[in-house]
Amino acid sequence: MRIIPAIDIIDGKCVRLSKGDYDTKKIYNESPLEVAKQFEAHGIQYLHLVDLDGAKSKHIVNHKVLEQIASKTSLTIDFGGGLKTDDDLRIAFDSGAQQITGGSIAVKDKATFLGWLGKFGSDKIILGADAMDEKVAVSGWQEESKEELIPFIEQYQSQGIAYVICTDISKDGMLEGPSFALYQKIMTQMPAIKLIASGGISTFDELPKLAEMGCEGTIIGKAIYENRISLKQLENYILSV
């Protein structure tokens, strides 16, 4: 299972929110590049980079941060937040993203999202399926859609999607543990999907459980920043698998 730390950006700084609420913003570092370099120094190869300003503005904003991290580390970066147009995607890939995550766009403009999937392929385009009570949420989690989570993922899997990042919003940033039951349900119904679990990771012991369940990756955010999981633990885990 891939270990994928998260860096969320507001005003060019590394922050974390709770349940996607911008009013809960906590700045952890003024320099996302510095944080990314710490991850790299501990053997981490992947990074989940989220442009929270972009998610709010509905277009890419923090592409310079992406460019900086991509050019000054060897991390494989997936980038999301506010990607709405072909131009946003071009900027993201030109700035060094290896993959992009589309969430709201996959709900609100399926034709554009499927166009990206057709143009760039399933290795480059990740479906962001973030949910509250198994209903897909959009617009930086400010809105709930009518889309049911499992049929939503199934529909895109039938169109060729391979990678899915699924966040249970009620767990995000709360350090209360991930949604094991939800991920088990997804893996049972769609065993071929490359599921990346996100939200609520709070202790190191949860990682082997997610791996056992068949998750392809897990995104870890606040647990790292609040020192619940050390980078040394993650380094040892990566070396052991």
XYZ file of C-alpha atoms in Angstrom:
241
model
C 0.000 0.000 0.000
C 1.359 3.398 -0.978
C 1.842 5.985 1.776
C 0.746 9.386 0.472
C 1.158 12.371 2.805
C -1.071 15.363 2.123
C -0.186 19.018 1.838
C -3.175 21.356 1.706
C -2.444 24.900 0.550
C -4.081 28.217 1.413
C -2.248 31.453 0.545
C 0.808 29.401 -0.408
C 1.067 27.921 3.117
C 0.722 24.353 4.409
C -2.553 24.135 6.375
C -5.104 21.589 7.610
C -8.854 21.932 7.999
C -11.361 19.865 9.966
C -14.251 18.400 7.932
C -13.385 20.757 5.093
C -14.380 23.827 7.129
C -12.206 26.797 6.117
C -12.898 28.460 9.491
C -10.937 25.655 11.200
C -7.758 26.463 9.243
C -4.516 25.779 11.104
C -1.195 26.778 9.528
C 1.500 24.138 10.059
C 4.274 25.542 7.910
C 4.831 28.669 5.834
C 6.764 26.572 3.294
C 5.071 23.574 1.625
C 8.408 22.876 -0.119
C 10.141 22.452 3.239
C 7.448 19.964 4.314
C 7.724 18.056 1.012
C 11.500 17.814 1.429
C 11.037 16.348 4.925
C 8.743 13.686 3.459
C 11.261 12.887 0.738
C 14.106 12.631 3.284
C 12.156 9.828 5.017
C 11.819 7.689 1.896
C 8.334 8.860 0.957
C 7.780 8.872 -2.800
C 4.257 10.247 -3.178
C 2.433 13.467 -2.341
C -1.218 14.480 -2.382
C -1.246 18.246 -2.978
C -4.542 20.092 -2.567
C -5.148 23.652 -3.713
C -7.800 24.775 -1.205
C -7.807 28.292 -2.664
C -8.477 26.651 -6.029
C -11.333 24.568 -4.611
C -12.972 27.761 -3.348
C -12.220 29.843 -6.470
C -13.195 27.033 -8.891
C -9.956 27.355 -10.872
C -6.304 26.492 -10.249
C -4.578 29.015 -7.938
C -1.487 27.551 -6.242
C 0.245 26.080 -9.288
C 3.490 27.874 -8.382
C 3.697 25.818 -5.181
C 3.152 22.678 -7.260
C 5.873 23.743 -9.675
C 8.289 24.456 -6.833
C 7.772 21.065 -5.150
C 7.843 19.165 -8.468
C 11.071 20.827 -9.595
C 12.893 20.593 -6.247
C 11.908 17.076 -5.096
C 11.469 13.733 -6.827
C 8.014 13.156 -5.294
C 5.257 11.780 -7.521
C 2.500 14.362 -7.053
C -1.222 14.077 -7.495
C -2.837 17.508 -7.531
C -6.422 18.554 -6.916
C -8.594 21.480 -5.941
C -10.631 23.607 -8.309
C -9.642 21.935 -11.569
C -12.531 22.787 -13.880
C -11.225 23.431 -17.394
C -8.814 21.948 -19.918
C -6.629 24.995 -19.226
C -6.523 24.206 -15.483
C -5.394 20.692 -16.341
C -2.743 21.925 -18.767
C -1.342 24.245 -16.064
C -1.338 21.415 -13.475
C 0.496 18.966 -15.735
C 2.870 21.651 -17.036
C 3.653 22.564 -13.411
C 4.725 18.996 -12.638
C 1.671 17.034 -11.488
C 1.828 13.374 -12.509
C -1.840 12.826 -11.704
C -4.798 15.112 -11.102
C -7.847 14.518 -8.954
C -11.267 15.612 -10.177
C -14.048 15.735 -7.603
C -16.746 18.365 -8.129
C -16.192 18.329 -11.899
C -16.961 14.591 -11.991
C -20.385 15.376 -10.506
C -21.213 18.673 -12.187
C -19.642 18.281 -15.627
C -19.295 14.596 -16.432
C -18.627 15.216 -20.130
C -15.524 17.302 -19.383
C -14.243 14.814 -16.799
C -14.741 11.862 -19.166
C -13.008 13.913 -21.875
C -9.965 14.215 -19.596
C -10.068 10.488 -18.916
C -10.149 9.795 -22.660
C -7.362 12.256 -23.427
C -4.921 11.528 -20.586
C -5.819 7.944 -19.607
C -6.705 6.201 -16.359
C -3.169 6.442 -14.939
C -3.325 10.263 -14.940
C -6.905 10.973 -13.843
C -8.093 10.139 -10.313
C -11.758 10.248 -9.317
C -12.229 12.208 -6.105
C -15.238 10.627 -4.411
C -15.700 12.494 -1.146
C -18.818 11.715 0.809
C -20.955 12.541 3.795
C -23.394 9.753 4.773
C -22.512 8.001 1.473
C -23.654 11.015 -0.571
C -21.008 12.654 -2.759
C -20.005 16.178 -1.675
C -18.739 18.902 -4.012
C -17.295 22.437 -4.077
C -14.654 21.935 -1.404
C -17.274 19.931 0.529
C -19.474 22.987 0.882
C -22.334 21.250 -0.974
C -23.853 17.775 -0.881
C -24.970 16.342 -4.225
C -27.736 13.784 -4.858
C -25.153 11.255 -6.069
C -24.956 8.031 -4.037
C -21.302 7.183 -3.429
C -21.100 3.522 -4.512
C -23.146 3.845 -7.749
C -21.150 7.026 -8.534
C -17.835 5.138 -8.333
C -19.293 2.138 -10.213
C -20.478 4.380 -13.026
C -17.000 5.850 -13.497
C -15.316 2.474 -13.147
C -17.424 1.274 -16.085
C -16.079 4.282 -18.049
C -12.464 3.336 -17.338
C -11.562 5.018 -14.032
C -8.942 3.003 -12.142
C -7.919 5.268 -9.223
C -10.390 6.595 -6.642
C -9.608 8.768 -3.620
C -12.451 8.370 -1.146
C -12.738 10.644 1.875
C -15.421 10.287 4.512
C -15.848 13.985 5.343
C -17.187 13.262 8.830
C -13.783 11.724 9.630
C -11.519 14.235 7.893
C -9.098 16.023 10.191
C -10.787 14.587 13.276
C -8.051 12.049 14.169
C -10.718 9.498 15.132
C -9.791 6.731 12.708
C -10.786 6.105 9.078
C -14.041 4.714 7.683
C -13.068 1.042 7.651
C -16.655 -0.127 7.034
C -17.079 2.187 4.056
C -13.786 1.138 2.451
C -14.613 -2.538 3.036
C -17.950 -2.004 1.303
C -16.279 -0.364 -1.703
C -13.589 -3.055 -1.969
C -16.158 -5.858 -1.661
C -18.308 -4.421 -4.451
C -15.432 -3.226 -6.669
C -12.354 -5.361 -5.937
C -10.534 -4.130 -9.059
C -10.658 -0.443 -8.092
C -7.415 1.180 -6.895
C -8.860 2.692 -3.755
C -6.933 5.407 -1.917
C -8.309 5.819 1.596
C -8.375 9.343 2.982
C -9.644 11.045 6.104
C -9.377 10.272 9.799
C -6.085 8.346 9.842
C -4.926 8.816 13.430
C -2.550 6.006 14.447
C 0.068 3.901 12.724
C -1.862 0.674 13.541
C -4.629 1.675 11.139
C -2.301 1.413 8.131
C -1.860 -2.400 8.064
C -5.661 -2.761 8.420
C -6.234 -0.601 5.335
C -3.560 -2.565 3.446
C -5.196 -5.860 4.433
C -8.521 -4.576 3.140
C -6.980 -4.059 -0.290
C -6.546 -0.275 -0.341
C -3.994 0.725 -2.992
C -2.883 3.767 -1.012
C -3.701 5.896 1.980
C -3.508 9.652 2.387
C -2.248 10.867 5.759
C -2.548 14.494 6.797
C -3.151 15.814 10.268
C -1.796 12.684 11.994
C 1.652 13.584 10.639
C 1.397 17.275 11.481
C 0.134 16.575 15.007
C 2.868 13.955 15.548
C 0.423 11.063 15.988
C 2.346 9.182 13.280
C 6.050 9.893 12.910
C 7.870 10.125 9.591
C 10.281 7.523 10.995
C 7.388 5.063 11.434
C 6.322 5.679 7.847
C 9.901 5.259 6.629
C 10.156 1.885 8.404
C 6.779 0.792 7.027
C 7.830 1.662 3.454
C 11.100 -0.253 3.885
C 9.270 -3.294 5.253
C 6.774 -3.774 2.409
